[in-house]
Coordinates of C-alpha atoms in Angstrom, one line a residue:
Chain P
M1236 CA 1.4 -38.3 37.8
S1237 CA 4.4 -37.6 35.7
V1238 CA 7.5 -36.7 37.8
V1239 CA 10.1 -36.7 35.1
S1240 CA 9.3 -35.4 31.6
L1241 CA 11.7 -35.1 28.7
H1242 CA 10.8 -33.5 25.4
D1243 CA 13.1 -33.6 22.4
L1244 CA 16.1 -33.4 24.7
R1245 CA 19.4 -33.0 22.8
K1246 CA 23.0 -32.6 23.8
T1247 CA 25.9 -32.0 21.4
F1248 CA 29.6 -32.0 22.2
T1249 CA 32.4 -30.6 20.2
L1250 CA 35.4 -33.0 20.1
K1251 CA 38.9 -32.3 18.9
R1252 CA 40.0 -35.0 16.5
K1253 CA 43.6 -35.8 15.5
A1254 CA 45.4 -38.4 13.5
P1255 CA 47.5 -40.9 15.5
G1256 CA 51.1 -40.3 16.4
L1257 CA 53.4 -37.2 16.7
R1258 CA 52.7 -36.1 13.2
G1259 CA 49.0 -36.1 13.9
S1260 CA 49.6 -34.1 17.0
L1261 CA 51.7 -31.5 15.2
R1262 CA 49.1 -31.2 12.4
A1263 CA 46.3 -30.7 15.0
L1264 CA 48.4 -28.0 16.7
V1265 CA 48.6 -26.0 13.5
R1266 CA 45.2 -26.8 12.1
P1267 CA 42.9 -28.3 14.7
H1268 CA 40.0 -30.3 13.4
Y1269 CA 36.8 -30.3 15.5
Q1270 CA 33.9 -32.7 15.2
T1271 CA 30.4 -32.3 16.5
V1272 CA 29.1 -35.3 18.2
E1273 CA 25.4 -35.6 19.1
A1274 CA 25.4 -37.6 22.3
V1275 CA 21.6 -37.3 22.8
K1276 CA 19.4 -36.9 19.8
G1277 CA 15.9 -35.8 20.8
I1278 CA 14.9 -38.1 23.7
S1279 CA 11.2 -37.8 24.8
L1280 CA 9.7 -39.7 27.6
E1281 CA 7.6 -39.5 30.8
L1282 CA 8.2 -41.2 34.1
D1283 CA 5.4 -41.6 36.6
E1284 CA 5.7 -41.3 40.4
G1285 CA 6.8 -44.5 42.0
E1286 CA 7.9 -46.0 38.7
L1287 CA 11.2 -48.0 38.5
L1288 CA 12.5 -47.3 35.0
A1289 CA 15.5 -49.0 33.5
F1290 CA 17.3 -46.8 31.0
I1291 CA 19.6 -49.1 29.2
G1292 CA 21.9 -49.1 26.3
P1293 CA 25.5 -50.0 25.4
N1294 CA 28.5 -47.9 26.3
G1295 CA 28.4 -44.5 24.7
A1296 CA 24.6 -44.7 24.0
G1297 CA 23.9 -41.4 25.8
K1298 CA 22.6 -42.8 29.1
S1299 CA 24.9 -40.9 31.4
T1300 CA 24.6 -37.7 29.4
T1301 CA 20.8 -37.9 29.8
I1302 CA 21.0 -38.5 33.5
K1303 CA 23.5 -35.7 33.9
M1304 CA 21.0 -33.3 32.2
L1305 CA 18.2 -34.5 34.5
T1306 CA 20.3 -33.9 37.6
G1307 CA 21.4 -30.4 36.4
I1308 CA 25.0 -31.3 35.9
L1309 CA 24.9 -30.5 32.1
F1310 CA 23.0 -27.9 30.1
P1311 CA 21.2 -29.4 27.1
T1312 CA 21.9 -28.1 23.6
Q1313 CA 18.2 -28.1 22.9
G1314 CA 14.9 -29.4 24.2
Q1315 CA 13.0 -29.4 27.5
A1316 CA 13.0 -31.4 30.7
Q1317 CA 11.3 -31.2 34.0
V1318 CA 12.0 -33.2 37.1
L1319 CA 9.4 -32.8 39.9
G1320 CA 8.3 -29.6 38.1
Y1321 CA 11.8 -28.1 38.1
V1322 CA 14.0 -27.4 35.1
P1323 CA 17.2 -29.2 36.3
W1324 CA 19.9 -27.0 34.8
K1325 CA 18.1 -23.8 35.9
Q1326 CA 16.9 -24.9 39.3
R1327 CA 19.6 -27.3 40.2
R1328 CA 20.0 -26.4 43.8
V1329 CA 16.4 -26.5 44.8
L1330 CA 15.9 -29.7 42.8
S1331 CA 18.8 -31.4 44.6
Y1332 CA 16.9 -31.3 47.9
H1333 CA 14.3 -33.7 46.3
I1334 CA 16.5 -36.0 44.3
G1335 CA 19.3 -38.4 45.1
S1336 CA 21.9 -39.6 42.7
V1337 CA 24.5 -42.3 42.6
F1338 CA 27.1 -42.4 39.8
G1339 CA 28.8 -45.9 39.7
Q1340 CA 32.1 -44.4 38.7
K1341 CA 32.0 -41.2 40.7
P1342 CA 31.9 -42.1 44.4
Q1343 CA 30.7 -39.5 46.8
L1344 CA 32.0 -41.2 50.0
W1345 CA 35.2 -39.9 51.4
Y1346 CA 37.8 -42.4 50.5
H1347 CA 40.0 -42.4 53.7
L1348 CA 37.1 -42.0 56.1
P1349 CA 34.4 -44.5 57.2
P1350 CA 31.0 -44.1 55.5
I1351 CA 29.4 -42.7 58.7
D1352 CA 31.6 -39.6 58.4
T1353 CA 30.3 -38.9 54.9
F1354 CA 26.7 -39.5 56.2
E1355 CA 27.4 -36.8 58.9
L1356 CA 28.6 -34.5 56.1
F1357 CA 25.5 -35.1 54.1
A1358 CA 23.4 -34.3 57.1
H1359 CA 25.1 -30.9 57.0
I1360 CA 24.8 -30.6 53.3
Y1361 CA 21.0 -31.2 53.4
E1362 CA 20.6 -29.3 56.7
L1363 CA 18.9 -32.3 58.3
D1364 CA 17.7 -32.1 61.9
Q1365 CA 19.9 -34.4 64.0
A1366 CA 17.2 -36.5 65.5
A1367 CA 15.5 -37.0 62.1
F1368 CA 18.9 -37.8 60.6
R1369 CA 19.7 -40.5 63.2
R1370 CA 16.3 -42.1 62.6
R1371 CA 16.8 -42.0 58.8
Q1372 CA 20.3 -43.3 59.0
A1373 CA 19.2 -46.2 61.3
F1374 CA 16.5 -47.1 58.7
L1375 CA 18.9 -47.1 55.8
V1376 CA 21.6 -49.0 57.6
E1377 CA 19.0 -51.7 58.3
A1378 CA 17.4 -51.7 54.8
L1379 CA 20.8 -51.8 53.0
G1380 CA 22.5 -54.2 55.4
I1381 CA 25.5 -51.9 56.0
A1382 CA 25.8 -52.0 59.8
D1383 CA 28.9 -54.2 59.9
F1384 CA 31.1 -51.8 57.9
L1385 CA 29.7 -48.4 58.8
Q1386 CA 32.9 -47.5 60.7
T1387 CA 35.4 -49.0 58.3
P1388 CA 37.4 -46.6 56.0
V1389 CA 35.8 -46.6 52.6
R1390 CA 39.1 -47.6 50.9
K1391 CA 38.9 -51.0 52.8
L1392 CA 35.3 -51.8 51.6
S1393 CA 34.5 -54.1 48.7
L1394 CA 32.9 -52.5 45.7
G1395 CA 29.5 -54.0 46.5
Q1396 CA 29.7 -52.7 50.1
R1397 CA 30.8 -49.3 49.0
M1398 CA 27.9 -49.1 46.5
R1399 CA 25.3 -49.9 49.1
C1400 CA 26.8 -47.1 51.3
E1401 CA 26.7 -44.8 48.3
I1402 CA 23.0 -45.4 48.0
A1403 CA 22.5 -44.9 51.7
A1404 CA 24.3 -41.5 51.5
S1405 CA 22.1 -40.4 48.6
M1406 CA 18.9 -41.5 50.4
L1407 CA 19.6 -39.7 53.7
H1408 CA 17.5 -36.6 52.9
G1409 CA 14.5 -38.7 51.8
P1410 CA 14.5 -37.9 48.0
R1411 CA 11.4 -38.5 45.9
I1412 CA 13.5 -39.7 42.9
L1413 CA 16.7 -41.6 42.9
F1414 CA 18.9 -41.5 39.8
L1415 CA 21.2 -44.5 39.6
D1416 CA 23.9 -44.4 36.9
E1417 CA 25.4 -47.8 36.4
P1418 CA 25.3 -48.9 40.1
T1419 CA 26.2 -52.5 39.4
I1420 CA 29.2 -51.7 37.2
G1421 CA 32.2 -53.9 38.2
L1422 CA 30.3 -55.9 40.8
D1423 CA 30.5 -59.7 41.0
V1424 CA 27.3 -61.8 40.8
V1425 CA 26.6 -61.9 44.5
A1426 CA 27.3 -58.2 45.1
K1427 CA 25.0 -57.4 42.1
Q1428 CA 22.2 -59.5 43.6
Q1429 CA 22.6 -57.9 47.0
L1430 CA 22.5 -54.4 45.5
R1431 CA 19.5 -55.2 43.4
E1432 CA 17.6 -56.5 46.5
A1433 CA 18.6 -53.3 48.4
I1434 CA 17.3 -51.1 45.5
K1435 CA 14.0 -53.1 45.4
T1436 CA 13.6 -52.8 49.2
L1437 CA 13.9 -49.1 49.1
H1438 CA 11.6 -48.8 46.1
D1439 CA 8.9 -50.9 47.7
E1440 CA 9.1 -49.4 51.2
E1441 CA 9.3 -45.7 50.1
Q1442 CA 7.3 -45.8 46.9
L1443 CA 10.5 -44.2 45.5
T1444 CA 10.7 -43.3 41.8
I1445 CA 13.9 -44.8 40.4
F1446 CA 15.6 -43.9 37.1
L1447 CA 18.3 -46.6 36.6
T1448 CA 20.8 -46.7 33.9
S1449 CA 22.7 -49.8 33.1
H1450 CA 24.3 -51.8 30.4
D1451 CA 23.5 -55.0 32.2
V1452 CA 20.2 -56.5 31.2
G1453 CA 20.2 -58.5 34.4
D1454 CA 19.4 -55.3 36.3
V1455 CA 16.4 -54.8 34.2
E1456 CA 15.0 -58.3 34.4
S1457 CA 15.3 -58.4 38.2
L1458 CA 14.2 -54.9 39.0
C1459 CA 12.2 -52.9 36.5
K1460 CA 8.7 -53.1 35.1
R1461 CA 9.4 -50.7 32.3
V1462 CA 12.5 -50.4 30.2
V1463 CA 13.7 -47.8 27.8
V1464 CA 16.5 -48.8 25.4
I1465 CA 18.7 -46.1 23.8
N1466 CA 21.3 -46.4 21.2
H1467 CA 23.3 -43.6 19.5
G1468 CA 21.4 -41.1 21.6
Q1469 CA 17.9 -42.2 20.5
V1470 CA 15.2 -44.2 22.1
I1471 CA 14.8 -47.4 20.2
F1472 CA 12.5 -49.3 22.6
D1473 CA 10.1 -48.1 25.4
D1474 CA 7.8 -50.7 26.8
R1475 CA 7.2 -53.1 29.7
T1476 CA 10.1 -55.3 30.7
S1477 CA 7.9 -58.4 30.0
A1478 CA 7.7 -57.3 26.4
L1479 CA 11.4 -56.9 26.1
K1480 CA 11.8 -60.4 27.6
R1481 CA 9.2 -61.9 25.4
R1482 CA 10.6 -60.4 22.2
F1483 CA 14.3 -60.0 22.8
L1484 CA 15.5 -61.7 26.0
H1485 CA 14.4 -65.3 25.2
R1486 CA 17.9 -66.4 24.3
K1487 CA 20.2 -67.6 27.1
I1488 CA 23.8 -68.7 26.9
I1489 CA 24.4 -71.7 29.2
G1490 CA 27.9 -72.8 30.1
V1491 CA 28.4 -76.2 31.7
R1492 CA 31.4 -78.1 33.1
F1493 CA 31.0 -81.8 33.9
G1494 CA 32.8 -83.9 36.4
Q1495 CA 33.6 -86.4 33.6
P1496 CA 34.5 -86.2 30.0
I1497 CA 31.8 -85.6 27.4
T1498 CA 31.0 -88.6 25.3
D1499 CA 30.1 -88.7 21.6
D1500 CA 26.4 -89.2 22.3
F1501 CA 26.1 -85.8 24.0
D1502 CA 23.1 -84.3 22.2
L1503 CA 20.6 -81.7 23.4
P1504 CA 17.4 -81.4 21.4
H1505 CA 15.9 -77.8 20.9
A1506 CA 19.2 -76.2 21.9
T1507 CA 22.3 -75.1 19.9
L1508 CA 25.7 -76.3 20.8
L1509 CA 28.0 -73.3 20.4
K1510 CA 31.2 -74.8 21.7
R1511 CA 32.2 -78.2 22.9
G1512 CA 35.3 -79.2 24.9
Q1513 CA 36.4 -82.4 26.6
W1514 CA 34.8 -81.5 29.9
G1515 CA 32.3 -78.7 29.1
A1516 CA 30.2 -77.0 26.6
K1517 CA 28.5 -73.7 25.7
I1518 CA 24.9 -73.9 24.7
E1519 CA 22.5 -71.4 23.2
L1520 CA 18.9 -71.8 24.2
D1521 CA 15.7 -70.3 23.0
T1522 CA 13.5 -70.2 26.1
T1523 CA 10.3 -70.0 24.2
V1524 CA 11.2 -73.4 22.7
R1525 CA 12.7 -75.1 25.7
P1526 CA 12.7 -73.7 29.3
V1527 CA 16.0 -73.2 31.1
D1528 CA 15.1 -75.5 34.0
N1529 CA 14.3 -78.3 31.5
L1530 CA 17.7 -78.0 29.9
I1531 CA 19.5 -77.8 33.2
A1532 CA 17.7 -81.0 34.4
A1533 CA 18.8 -82.7 31.2
L1534 CA 22.4 -81.6 31.7
M1535 CA 22.4 -82.9 35.3
A1536 CA 20.9 -86.2 34.2
Y1537 CA 23.7 -86.6 31.6
A1538 CA 26.6 -86.3 34.1
P1539 CA 27.6 -84.8 37.4
V1540 CA 27.8 -81.0 36.9
V1541 CA 30.8 -79.2 38.5
D1542 CA 29.9 -75.7 37.3
L1543 CA 27.0 -74.0 35.5
T1544 CA 26.4 -70.4 34.3
V1545 CA 23.3 -68.9 32.7
E1546 CA 24.0 -65.6 30.9
D1547 CA 21.9 -63.1 29.0
P1548 CA 23.1 -62.2 25.5
P1549 CA 25.2 -59.0 25.5
M1550 CA 23.4 -55.6 25.2
E1551 CA 24.8 -55.1 21.7
E1552 CA 23.1 -58.3 20.5
I1553 CA 19.7 -57.2 22.0
I1554 CA 20.0 -53.9 20.3
R1555 CA 20.7 -55.6 17.0
E1556 CA 17.6 -57.7 17.6
I1557 CA 15.5 -54.5 18.3
Y1558 CA 16.7 -52.9 15.1
K1559 CA 15.9 -56.0 13.2
A1560 CA 12.4 -56.1 14.6
D1561 CA 11.7 -52.4 14.3
E1562 CA 10.9 -51.5 10.7
T1563 CA 10.8 -47.8 11.4
V1564 CA 14.5 -47.8 12.1
T1565 CA 16.9 -48.9 9.4
L1566 CA 20.6 -49.6 9.7
R1567 CA 23.3 -48.0 7.7
A1568 CA 26.1 -50.1 6.3
D1569 CA 28.4 -49.1 9.3
G1570 CA 25.8 -50.5 11.7
Q1571 CA 24.7 -47.1 13.0
A1572 CA 21.1 -46.0 13.1
N1573 CA 20.1 -43.6 10.4
D1574 CA 18.7 -40.1 11.2
A1575 CA 15.1 -41.2 10.9
P1576 CA 13.3 -40.4 14.2
A1577 CA 13.2 -43.2 16.7
A1578 CA 9.8 -44.7 17.5
T1579 CA 8.0 -42.6 20.1
P1580 CA 7.0 -44.4 23.4
D1581 CA 3.5 -44.8 22.2
Q1582 CA 4.5 -46.2 18.8
A1583 CA 6.8 -48.6 20.6
R1584 CA 4.0 -49.8 22.8
E1585 CA 1.7 -50.3 19.8
Q1586 CA 4.4 -52.2 18.0
A1587 CA 4.9 -54.4 21.0
Chain M
M177 CA 15.9 -18.1 55.9
T178 CA 17.4 -14.7 56.4
R179 CA 20.7 -13.8 54.7
I180 CA 22.5 -13.8 58.1
N181 CA 21.2 -17.3 58.9
R182 CA 22.1 -18.5 55.4
L183 CA 25.7 -17.2 55.9
R184 CA 25.8 -18.9 59.3
T185 CA 24.7 -22.2 57.8
E186 CA 27.2 -22.0 55.0
A187 CA 30.0 -21.1 57.5
A188 CA 29.0 -24.1 59.7
F189 CA 29.1 -26.3 56.7
I190 CA 32.6 -25.2 55.6
L191 CA 33.8 -25.7 59.2
H192 CA 32.5 -29.2 59.1
L193 CA 34.3 -29.8 55.8
I194 CA 37.6 -28.5 57.3
R195 CA 37.1 -30.8 60.3
L196 CA 36.5 -33.7 57.9
N197 CA 39.6 -32.8 55.9
L198 CA 41.7 -32.8 59.0
A199 CA 40.3 -36.2 60.1
S200 CA 41.0 -37.6 56.6
N201 CA 44.6 -36.4 56.6
M202 CA 45.2 -37.7 60.1
E203 CA 44.5 -41.2 58.8
Y204 CA 48.1 -41.1 57.6
R205 CA 49.9 -39.4 60.5
A206 CA 53.5 -40.0 59.3
S207 CA 52.8 -38.8 55.7
F208 CA 50.9 -35.8 57.2
L209 CA 53.7 -34.7 59.5
S210 CA 56.6 -35.4 57.0
Q211 CA 54.9 -33.4 54.3
A212 CA 54.4 -30.4 56.6
I213 CA 58.0 -30.6 57.9
G214 CA 59.4 -31.0 54.4
M215 CA 57.7 -27.8 53.2
F216 CA 59.0 -26.0 56.3
I217 CA 62.5 -27.0 55.4
N218 CA 61.9 -26.0 51.7
N219 CA 60.9 -22.5 52.8
G220 CA 63.8 -22.3 55.1
I221 CA 66.3 -23.1 52.3
Y222 CA 64.8 -20.3 50.2
F223 CA 65.0 -17.9 53.1
V224 CA 68.7 -18.7 53.6
F225 CA 69.4 -17.0 50.2
W226 CA 68.1 -13.7 51.6
L227 CA 70.1 -14.1 54.8
L228 CA 73.3 -14.5 52.8
F229 CA 72.3 -11.6 50.6
F230 CA 71.7 -9.2 53.6
D231 CA 74.9 -10.4 55.2
R232 CA 76.7 -8.6 52.3
F233 CA 74.3 -5.7 51.6
E234 CA 72.4 -3.6 54.0
E235 CA 69.3 -3.0 52.0
I236 CA 67.7 -3.5 48.6
R237 CA 65.4 -0.8 47.3
G238 CA 64.2 0.2 50.7
Y239 CA 63.9 -3.3 52.1
Q240 CA 66.1 -4.4 55.0
I241 CA 66.3 -7.8 56.6
Q242 CA 63.4 -6.9 59.0
Q243 CA 61.1 -6.2 56.0
I244 CA 62.1 -9.4 54.4
F245 CA 61.3 -11.3 57.6
L246 CA 57.9 -9.6 57.5
L247 CA 57.3 -10.2 53.8
F248 CA 58.1 -13.9 54.2
A249 CA 56.0 -14.2 57.3
I250 CA 52.9 -12.7 55.5
V251 CA 53.3 -14.5 52.2
A252 CA 54.0 -17.9 53.9
L253 CA 51.2 -17.6 56.4
G254 CA 48.8 -16.3 53.7
W255 CA 49.7 -19.1 51.4
G256 CA 49.5 -21.7 54.2
L257 CA 46.1 -20.5 55.3
A258 CA 44.8 -20.5 51.7
F259 CA 45.7 -24.0 50.9
V260 CA 45.3 -25.6 54.3
F261 CA 41.6 -24.7 54.1
A262 CA 41.0 -24.3 50.3
G263 CA 43.2 -27.1 49.0
N264 CA 41.2 -27.6 45.8
A265 CA 41.7 -23.9 44.7
S266 CA 45.0 -25.0 43.1
R267 CA 43.5 -28.1 41.5
L268 CA 40.5 -26.5 39.9
A269 CA 42.0 -26.4 36.3
A270 CA 42.5 -30.2 36.4
M271 CA 39.2 -30.9 38.0
I272 CA 37.3 -28.9 35.4
A273 CA 39.3 -30.4 32.5
E274 CA 38.7 -33.9 33.7
G275 CA 35.0 -33.3 34.4
R276 CA 35.2 -33.9 38.1
L277 CA 32.7 -31.3 39.3
D278 CA 29.7 -33.6 39.0
Y279 CA 29.6 -34.5 42.7
Y280 CA 29.4 -30.8 43.7
L281 CA 26.8 -30.1 41.1
T282 CA 24.4 -32.7 42.5
L283 CA 24.4 -31.3 46.0
P284 CA 22.5 -28.3 47.4
R285 CA 25.4 -26.3 48.5
P286 CA 27.0 -23.4 46.7
V287 CA 29.3 -25.2 44.3
L288 CA 32.4 -23.0 44.5
P289 CA 33.0 -22.9 48.3
H290 CA 32.0 -26.5 48.6
L291 CA 34.5 -27.4 45.9
I292 CA 37.5 -25.5 47.0
F293 CA 37.2 -26.3 50.7
S294 CA 36.8 -30.0 50.1
R295 CA 40.5 -30.7 50.2
M296 CA 43.4 -29.9 52.5
D297 CA 47.0 -29.8 51.5
P298 CA 48.9 -31.1 54.5
F299 CA 52.2 -29.8 53.3
T300 CA 50.9 -26.2 53.5
L301 CA 50.9 -26.6 57.3
G302 CA 54.7 -26.3 56.8
D303 CA 54.2 -22.9 55.1
L304 CA 51.7 -21.9 57.8
S305 CA 54.1 -22.7 60.7
F306 CA 57.0 -21.1 58.7
G307 CA 55.1 -17.9 58.5
V308 CA 54.4 -17.8 62.2
I309 CA 58.1 -18.5 63.0
A310 CA 59.4 -15.9 60.5
Y311 CA 57.2 -13.3 62.2
L312 CA 58.9 -14.0 65.5
F313 CA 62.1 -12.7 63.9
T314 CA 60.5 -9.3 63.1
G315 CA 60.4 -8.5 66.8
R316 CA 57.0 -6.8 66.5
F317 CA 55.2 -8.2 69.5
D318 CA 52.8 -5.3 70.3
P319 CA 49.1 -6.3 69.9
L320 CA 48.3 -3.9 67.1
S321 CA 51.2 -5.2 65.0
I322 CA 50.3 -8.8 65.6
G323 CA 46.6 -8.1 64.8
L324 CA 47.6 -6.3 61.6
F325 CA 49.9 -9.2 60.6
L326 CA 47.2 -11.8 61.2
A327 CA 44.5 -9.7 59.3
C328 CA 46.9 -9.0 56.4
S329 CA 47.8 -12.7 56.2
A330 CA 44.1 -13.7 56.2
L331 CA 43.4 -11.3 53.4
A332 CA 46.4 -12.4 51.5
A333 CA 45.1 -16.0 51.9
V334 CA 41.8 -14.9 50.3
I335 CA 43.6 -13.4 47.4
F336 CA 45.9 -16.4 46.9
A337 CA 43.0 -18.9 46.9
S338 CA 40.8 -16.7 44.7
F339 CA 43.6 -16.0 42.2
Y340 CA 44.6 -19.7 41.9
A341 CA 41.0 -20.7 41.5
T342 CA 40.3 -18.0 38.9
S343 CA 43.3 -19.1 36.9
G344 CA 42.0 -22.7 37.1
C345 CA 38.7 -21.5 35.6
L346 CA 40.6 -21.1 32.3
S347 CA 39.9 -24.8 31.8
F348 CA 36.3 -23.9 31.2
F349 CA 37.3 -21.7 28.2
I350 CA 40.4 -23.2 26.6
G351 CA 40.2 -26.9 27.6
N352 CA 42.9 -28.4 29.7
A353 CA 44.6 -25.3 31.2
T354 CA 46.3 -27.2 34.0
Q355 CA 49.8 -26.0 33.1
W356 CA 48.7 -22.5 32.1
S357 CA 47.0 -22.2 35.4
F358 CA 50.0 -23.5 37.3
H359 CA 52.4 -21.0 35.8
I360 CA 50.0 -18.0 36.1
A361 CA 49.3 -18.8 39.7
N362 CA 52.9 -19.4 40.5
S363 CA 53.8 -16.0 39.1
L364 CA 51.7 -14.5 41.9
V365 CA 53.8 -16.1 44.7
T366 CA 57.1 -15.5 42.8
F367 CA 56.6 -11.8 42.4
S368 CA 55.2 -11.4 45.9
L369 CA 58.5 -12.6 47.5
Y370 CA 60.7 -9.8 46.0
P371 CA 61.1 -6.3 47.5
F372 CA 58.5 -4.2 45.6
G373 CA 61.0 -1.4 45.0
L374 CA 62.5 -3.6 42.3
F375 CA 59.5 -3.2 40.1
Q376 CA 58.7 0.1 38.3
G377 CA 56.2 1.5 35.7
A378 CA 54.1 -1.0 33.8
I379 CA 55.3 -3.9 35.8
R380 CA 54.1 -2.3 38.9
L381 CA 50.6 -1.7 37.3
F382 CA 50.7 -5.4 36.3
L383 CA 51.4 -6.5 39.8
Y384 CA 48.5 -4.4 41.2
T385 CA 46.0 -5.8 38.6
L386 CA 46.4 -8.9 36.4
V387 CA 48.8 -10.7 38.8
P388 CA 48.0 -8.9 42.1
A389 CA 51.3 -9.9 43.8
A390 CA 51.5 -6.4 45.5
F391 CA 48.4 -7.3 47.5
V392 CA 49.8 -10.4 49.0
G393 CA 53.3 -9.0 49.7
A394 CA 54.2 -5.3 49.5
V395 CA 50.9 -3.8 50.6
P396 CA 50.5 -6.0 53.7
V397 CA 54.2 -5.2 54.7
E398 CA 53.4 -1.5 54.4
I399 CA 50.2 -1.9 56.4
V400 CA 52.1 -3.6 59.3
E401 CA 54.9 -1.0 59.1
T402 CA 52.8 2.1 58.9
R403 CA 49.9 0.7 60.9
S404 CA 47.5 2.2 58.3
L405 CA 43.9 1.1 58.8
A406 CA 42.9 2.9 55.6
L407 CA 45.4 0.8 53.7
L408 CA 44.0 -2.3 55.5
G409 CA 40.6 -1.3 54.2
G410 CA 42.0 -1.1 50.7
L411 CA 43.5 -4.6 51.0
A412 CA 40.1 -5.9 52.2
G413 CA 38.6 -4.3 49.1
A414 CA 41.2 -6.0 46.9
A415 CA 40.4 -9.3 48.6
L416 CA 36.7 -8.8 48.0
I417 CA 37.2 -7.9 44.3
S418 CA 39.3 -11.1 43.9
V419 CA 36.4 -13.2 45.3
I420 CA 33.8 -11.4 43.1
V421 CA 36.0 -11.9 40.0
L422 CA 36.3 -15.6 40.8
A423 CA 32.6 -16.0 41.4
L424 CA 31.7 -14.3 38.1
V425 CA 34.3 -16.2 36.0
F426 CA 33.2 -19.5 37.6
Q427 CA 29.5 -18.9 37.1
L428 CA 30.2 -17.9 33.4
G429 CA 32.4 -21.0 32.9
L430 CA 30.0 -23.5 34.5
R431 CA 27.7 -23.3 31.5
R432 CA 30.5 -24.6 29.4
Y433 CA 31.3 -27.5 31.8
E434 CA 31.3 -30.8 30.0
S435 CA 31.5 -33.4 32.7
G436 CA 33.6 -36.5 31.9
S437 CA 34.0 -40.2 32.6
A438 CA 37.1 -39.9 34.8
L439 CA 37.0 -41.6 38.2
N440 CA 36.3 -39.3 41.0
V441 CA 37.5 -39.8 44.6
N442 CA 36.9 -37.6 47.6
I443 CA 39.8 -37.9 49.9

């Protein structure tokens, strides 16, 4: 059953533009120049109950604007959307009892107080029965592993700890859908992994529907079965994560540092040497040609490895690949998508 | 849920917010106390000007030193009460311009009260205590006078908070109205601290309507002096109108809200 439904959703902002410097400011004061920017250009998609959807794209793609319309923060310029049968911008208050939201850059925890004080406040906000609230809080503290710092002022928590507490706060009232906007932004590798595990636990235990925006493809790979990629406000890919992986995430960038200098005979078949230093190298690998573990084994056999990183290509590169593969979308000379409609979800599935 | 129960729930929620604000401010005791004491001294210095003035002149347009004590007591207590509890009322313009309402919009509480009661300005405790001490100098210690003084100060607080927040709503309509809002709102407190006899004609009308300084200064002084319950009813009506105007302007403006990417911190 569909719990989130968007049809031709659009959002336009009017921005004031000015030339740089004082002269530009003076000119803008006398004759202001406004530009209309289409942040979201007709997004249509459906999300089923219990689904964990990754809604990804580079910075400025329209992810946050979309999530803000779905949570009732912003009014759309055009189009329709329903979340659990409610129109978010018209029935914001009643909807907010059934959804939770976490904005990576907009903390809801009170900065100078411990998380437990914000939890108490949220119990008041959602009018929770005290006994039910205590039970729910105990479950979330356990599931998210936050017992050790529940009484530490938020300002003293690490970003990863804070983010897990943010998720706990937004789950106290037992929402049916959780909107996560860039929850892993700014986190280190370990904190990211802990957060992803926590999200997965909540999703599995509560059959929670999760709408996750991110510009980190790692979030998608480890969490989501379905992925929607947007760029310049349009959906350019909507399919299973396995399809995205197969088609666009088969390249890995591997960085290695050895415990001894590299010799002239350093050669890696079926991999491209991007950069080579005296002690280390950066290698590009196509995993459909040679698996990652096979290459790592070869590196370890070559010399003692001191440090090793495996990275995904940046989001911008994946988007370029999607555009290249999708003949329905052409690129203008400046690299932006033209105004041709993006592939619908069904078309994208067929193409995949 | 009945309307009475709904109101009770909202009041309990706002009380909880105020308790949380106090707890948050107590995290920094020294800063909390020094800010309050600093504002008390600041008010005292301003007050000394009037003491020197009345040392040379007996009255100014019908106001003697006793009325000035009362005027300062009501304005300071009203101001203090407004921003001890509704600290975000004076920050609304910046919060709207920087797109910092998202947090309040995602939660199931009425946005406006949740927003303005979510912050406490500790330095306004200095105004609050200054108001109480200034009242002691008026020498009016009978229960009716004290009751009227407290009621007038509370209604002045409502008008202060509503007017500041309404001027902050300008940001919905003209973009960043932080400075505009600051100056408009400050004109309210500036005009309220002068004897009302100084103002005549159109300015008087202005001070009863667009910048309702009369309702936070002169009218409350007259209520305590004349013990007029009818006038108190009129003041309550003015306070109610200020709240209704704020609610309407905020509702109208919210449709134009554009969010933003600024970092948001609840303190």
